PDB file of C-alpha atoms in Angstrom:
ATOM      1  CA  MET A   1       1.530 -35.891  22.659  1.00 49.00           C
ATOM      2  CA  ALA A   2      -0.090 -34.163  19.308  1.00 49.00           C
ATOM      3  CA  ARG A   3      -1.709 -35.547  17.308  1.00 56.00           C
ATOM      4  CA  SER A   4       0.420 -34.083  14.693  1.00 65.00           C
ATOM      5  CA  GLN A   5       3.246 -36.733  15.420  1.00 80.00           C
ATOM      6  CA  THR A   6       4.779 -38.495  12.992  1.00 88.00           C
ATOM      7  CA  THR A   7       7.033 -41.474  13.182  1.00 89.00           C
ATOM      8  CA  ALA A   8       9.799 -39.544  11.769  1.00 91.00           C
ATOM      9  CA  THR A   9       9.436 -36.937  14.576  1.00 91.00           C
ATOM     10  CA  VAL A  10       9.473 -39.567  17.338  1.00 92.00           C
ATOM     11  CA  LEU A  11      12.579 -41.371  15.849  1.00 92.00           C
ATOM     12  CA  ARG A  12      14.468 -38.049  15.585  1.00 92.00           C
ATOM     13  CA  THR A  13      13.569 -37.616  19.276  1.00 94.00           C
ATOM     14  CA  ILE A  14      15.931 -40.434  20.374  1.00 94.00           C
ATOM     15  CA  SER A  15      18.055 -40.339  16.957  1.00 93.00           C
ATOM     16  CA  ASP A  16      21.603 -39.504  18.060  1.00 93.00           C
ATOM     17  CA  ASP A  17      23.842 -41.612  20.766  1.00 93.00           C
ATOM     18  CA  LYS A  18      23.284 -39.277  23.658  1.00 93.00           C
ATOM     19  CA  SER A  19      19.329 -39.419  23.504  1.00 95.00           C
ATOM     20  CA  MET A  20      19.195 -43.181  22.773  1.00 94.00           C
ATOM     21  CA  ASP A  21      21.622 -43.514  26.230  1.00 93.00           C
ATOM     22  CA  LEU A  22      19.167 -41.631  27.827  1.00 95.00           C
ATOM     23  CA  PHE A  23      16.228 -43.214  26.882  1.00 95.00           C
ATOM     24  CA  ARG A  24      17.762 -46.581  27.479  1.00 93.00           C
ATOM     25  CA  THR A  25      18.462 -46.138  30.652  1.00 94.00           C
ATOM     26  CA  ILE A  26      15.122 -44.686  31.668  1.00 95.00           C
ATOM     27  CA  ALA A  27      13.587 -47.830  29.715  1.00 95.00           C
ATOM     28  CA  GLN A  28      15.749 -50.253  32.364  1.00 92.00           C
ATOM     29  CA  SER A  29      14.787 -48.631  35.302  1.00 89.00           C
ATOM     30  CA  SER A  30      12.488 -45.683  36.860  1.00 87.00           C
ATOM     31  CA  ILE A  31      14.906 -43.293  37.819  1.00 86.00           C
ATOM     32  CA  ASP A  32      15.212 -40.156  39.603  1.00 85.00           C
ATOM     33  CA  SER A  33      16.300 -37.109  37.806  1.00 87.00           C
ATOM     34  CA  GLU A  34      19.541 -36.358  39.889  1.00 86.00           C
ATOM     35  CA  SER A  35      20.520 -40.281  39.227  1.00 88.00           C
ATOM     36  CA  LEU A  36      19.740 -39.791  35.762  1.00 88.00           C
ATOM     37  CA  LYS A  37      21.889 -36.814  35.056  1.00 87.00           C
ATOM     38  CA  ASN A  38      24.794 -38.402  36.810  1.00 85.00           C
ATOM     39  CA  LYS A  39      24.362 -41.469  35.231  1.00 88.00           C
ATOM     40  CA  THR A  40      24.306 -40.496  31.420  1.00 88.00           C
ATOM     41  CA  LYS A  41      26.855 -37.408  32.109  1.00 87.00           C
ATOM     42  CA  LEU A  42      24.993 -35.159  29.775  1.00 89.00           C
ATOM     43  CA  THR A  43      25.552 -31.780  30.227  1.00 90.00           C
ATOM     44  CA  ARG A  44      22.689 -29.227  32.051  1.00 90.00           C
ATOM     45  CA  LYS A  45      21.228 -28.386  28.527  1.00 94.00           C
ATOM     46  CA  GLN A  46      21.793 -31.455  26.833  1.00 92.00           C
ATOM     47  CA  TYR A  47      20.088 -33.358  29.429  1.00 93.00           C
ATOM     48  CA  TYR A  48      16.661 -31.307  29.928  1.00 93.00           C
ATOM     49  CA  SER A  49      16.321 -30.603  26.149  1.00 95.00           C
ATOM     50  CA  ARG A  50      16.386 -33.997  25.220  1.00 95.00           C
ATOM     51  CA  LEU A  51      14.243 -34.972  28.076  1.00 94.00           C
ATOM     52  CA  SER A  52      11.694 -32.268  27.204  1.00 94.00           C
ATOM     53  CA  ARG A  53      11.413 -33.606  23.438  1.00 94.00           C
ATOM     54  CA  MET A  54      11.109 -37.081  24.993  1.00 95.00           C
ATOM     55  CA  THR A  55       8.420 -35.939  27.314  1.00 95.00           C
ATOM     56  CA  LYS A  56       6.660 -33.743  24.079  1.00 93.00           C
ATOM     57  CA  SER A  57       6.827 -36.977  22.031  1.00 94.00           C
ATOM     58  CA  GLY A  58       5.190 -39.004  24.366  1.00 94.00           C
ATOM     59  CA  LEU A  59       7.804 -41.604  25.149  1.00 96.00           C
ATOM     60  CA  VAL A  60       8.695 -40.576  28.892  1.00 96.00           C
ATOM     61  CA  ARG A  61       6.770 -39.178  31.845  1.00 95.00           C
ATOM     62  CA  LYS A  62       7.659 -38.228  35.344  1.00 92.00           C
ATOM     63  CA  LYS A  63       5.662 -40.131  37.676  1.00 90.00           C
ATOM     64  CA  SER A  64       6.323 -39.836  41.714  1.00 90.00           C
ATOM     65  CA  GLY A  65       9.592 -38.103  41.242  1.00 89.00           C
ATOM     66  CA  LYS A  66      10.894 -40.795  38.808  1.00 93.00           C
ATOM     67  CA  TYR A  67      11.069 -40.782  35.185  1.00 94.00           C
ATOM     68  CA  THR A  68       9.488 -43.774  33.372  1.00 95.00           C
ATOM     69  CA  LEU A  69       8.515 -44.938  30.037  1.00 96.00           C
ATOM     70  CA  THR A  70       4.892 -44.163  28.804  1.00 96.00           C
ATOM     71  CA  ALA A  71       3.291 -47.018  27.225  1.00 96.00           C
ATOM     72  CA  PHE A  72       4.010 -45.523  23.663  1.00 96.00           C
ATOM     73  CA  GLY A  73       7.338 -45.110  24.701  1.00 96.00           C
ATOM     74  CA  LYS A  74       7.611 -49.206  25.870  1.00 96.00           C
ATOM     75  CA  VAL A  75       6.683 -49.770  22.352  1.00 96.00           C
ATOM     76  CA  VAL A  76       9.226 -47.524  20.769  1.00 96.00           C
ATOM     77  CA  TYR A  77      11.499 -48.824  23.043  1.00 96.00           C
ATOM     78  CA  ASP A  78      10.780 -52.564  21.977  1.00 95.00           C
ATOM     79  CA  SER A  79      11.116 -51.598  18.531  1.00 94.00           C
ATOM     80  CA  GLN A  80      14.335 -50.032  18.989  1.00 92.00           C
ATOM     81  CA  ALA A  81      15.755 -53.195  20.567  1.00 91.00           C
ATOM     82  CA  THR A  82      14.543 -55.009  17.471  1.00 93.00           C
ATOM     83  CA  VAL A  83      16.705 -53.107  15.433  1.00 94.00           C
ATOM     84  CA  GLU A  84      19.691 -53.232  17.849  1.00 93.00           C
ATOM     85  CA  ASN A  85      18.980 -57.228  17.363  1.00 93.00           C
ATOM     86  CA  ALA A  86      19.059 -56.941  13.449  1.00 94.00           C
ATOM     87  CA  LEU A  87      22.253 -54.817  13.747  1.00 95.00           C
ATOM     88  CA  THR A  88      23.890 -57.530  15.814  1.00 94.00           C
ATOM     89  CA  ASN A  89      22.950 -59.921  13.311  1.00 93.00           C
ATOM     90  CA  PHE A  90      23.757 -57.650  10.347  1.00 95.00           C
ATOM     91  CA  TRP A  91      25.997 -60.146   8.723  1.00 95.00           C
ATOM     92  CA  LYS A  92      23.917 -63.027   8.897  1.00 92.00           C
ATOM     93  CA  LEU A  93      21.042 -61.295   7.248  1.00 93.00           C
ATOM     94  CA  LYS A  94      23.199 -60.168   4.699  1.00 93.00           C
ATOM     95  CA  ALA A  95      24.157 -63.868   3.958  1.00 89.00           C
ATOM     96  CA  ILE A  96      20.056 -64.460   4.047  1.00 87.00           C
ATOM     97  CA  ASP A  97      19.947 -61.999   1.449  1.00 88.00           C
ATOM     98  CA  SER A  98      22.284 -63.366  -0.592  1.00 87.00           C
ATOM     99  CA  LEU A  99      20.722 -66.830  -0.211  1.00 82.00           C
ATOM    100  CA  GLU A 100      17.178 -65.441  -1.330  1.00 81.00           C
ATOM    101  CA  MET A 101      18.860 -64.096  -4.282  1.00 84.00           C
ATOM    102  CA  SER A 102      20.604 -67.333  -5.337  1.00 79.00           C
ATOM    103  CA  ASN A 103      18.114 -69.706  -7.505  1.00 77.00           C
ATOM    104  CA  GLU A 104      20.235 -72.472  -6.711  1.00 79.00           C
ATOM    105  CA  LEU A 105      19.210 -73.775  -3.615  1.00 79.00           C
ATOM    106  CA  PRO A 106      15.333 -74.914  -3.045  1.00 82.00           C
ATOM    107  CA  LYS A 107      13.408 -73.026  -0.805  1.00 80.00           C
ATOM    108  CA  GLU A 108      13.480 -75.568   1.594  1.00 84.00           C
ATOM    109  CA  GLU A 109      17.054 -75.792   1.838  1.00 83.00           C
ATOM    110  CA  GLN A 110      17.028 -72.289   1.885  1.00 80.00           C
ATOM    111  CA  GLN A 111      15.174 -72.249   5.264  1.00 81.00           C
ATOM    112  CA  LYS A 112      17.179 -74.751   6.452  1.00 85.00           C
ATOM    113  CA  LEU A 113      20.129 -72.573   6.320  1.00 83.00           C
ATOM    114  CA  ILE A 114      18.414 -69.568   7.839  1.00 83.00           C
ATOM    115  CA  ASP A 115      17.272 -71.636  10.195  1.00 86.00           C
ATOM    116  CA  THR A 116      20.737 -72.767  11.450  1.00 88.00           C
ATOM    117  CA  LEU A 117      22.302 -69.416  10.453  1.00 88.00           C
ATOM    118  CA  LEU A 118      19.766 -67.120  12.557  1.00 89.00           C
ATOM    119  CA  ASP A 119      19.369 -68.146  16.051  1.00 88.00           C
ATOM    120  CA  ASN A 120      17.307 -64.845  17.124  1.00 86.00           C
ATOM    121  CA  GLN A 121      13.436 -66.130  17.525  1.00 88.00           C
ATOM    122  CA  GLU A 122      12.066 -62.411  16.415  1.00 89.00           C
ATOM    123  CA  LEU A 123      14.018 -61.630  13.666  1.00 90.00           C
ATOM    124  CA  LYS A 124      13.055 -65.229  12.331  1.00 86.00           C
ATOM    125  CA  GLY A 125       9.581 -64.268  13.010  1.00 86.00           C
ATOM    126  CA  ILE A 126       9.533 -60.906  11.208  1.00 87.00           C
ATOM    127  CA  LEU A 127      11.602 -62.438   8.175  1.00 84.00           C
ATOM    128  CA  VAL A 128       8.629 -65.338   7.929  1.00 77.00           C
ATOM    129  CA  LYS A 129       5.972 -62.719   8.125  1.00 77.00           C
ATOM    130  CA  GLY A 130       7.806 -60.566   5.294  1.00 62.00           C
ATOM    131  CA  ASN A 131       7.770 -63.368   2.886  1.00 62.00           C
TER     132      ASN A 131
END
């Protein structure tokens, strides 16, 4: 991976649905090229261009004939999973925003409502860290 790599460049590498699917498939299990092509149903060009970008970005490597995530790729995948959790809980997070904007409830009551509303510990941790 080049030193000039930026967050935007890495995120662009996995920014479309097909790239995300390819990245997710590699993350879920070490997989050979033929199985990966069959599983993702990408055209030859789509497959190789996306895989090349992921390799150049340092997200993916080929080891013993199988594609796997690099250590950097694992961190990016975990971050992407956090974003997916946030999307799953989008409306709950919007409700939390509304609670925080309102000055009608004491902080303790707001926190109790947040604890009741949000069952994802990782997201709760992020929200607590942000305050």
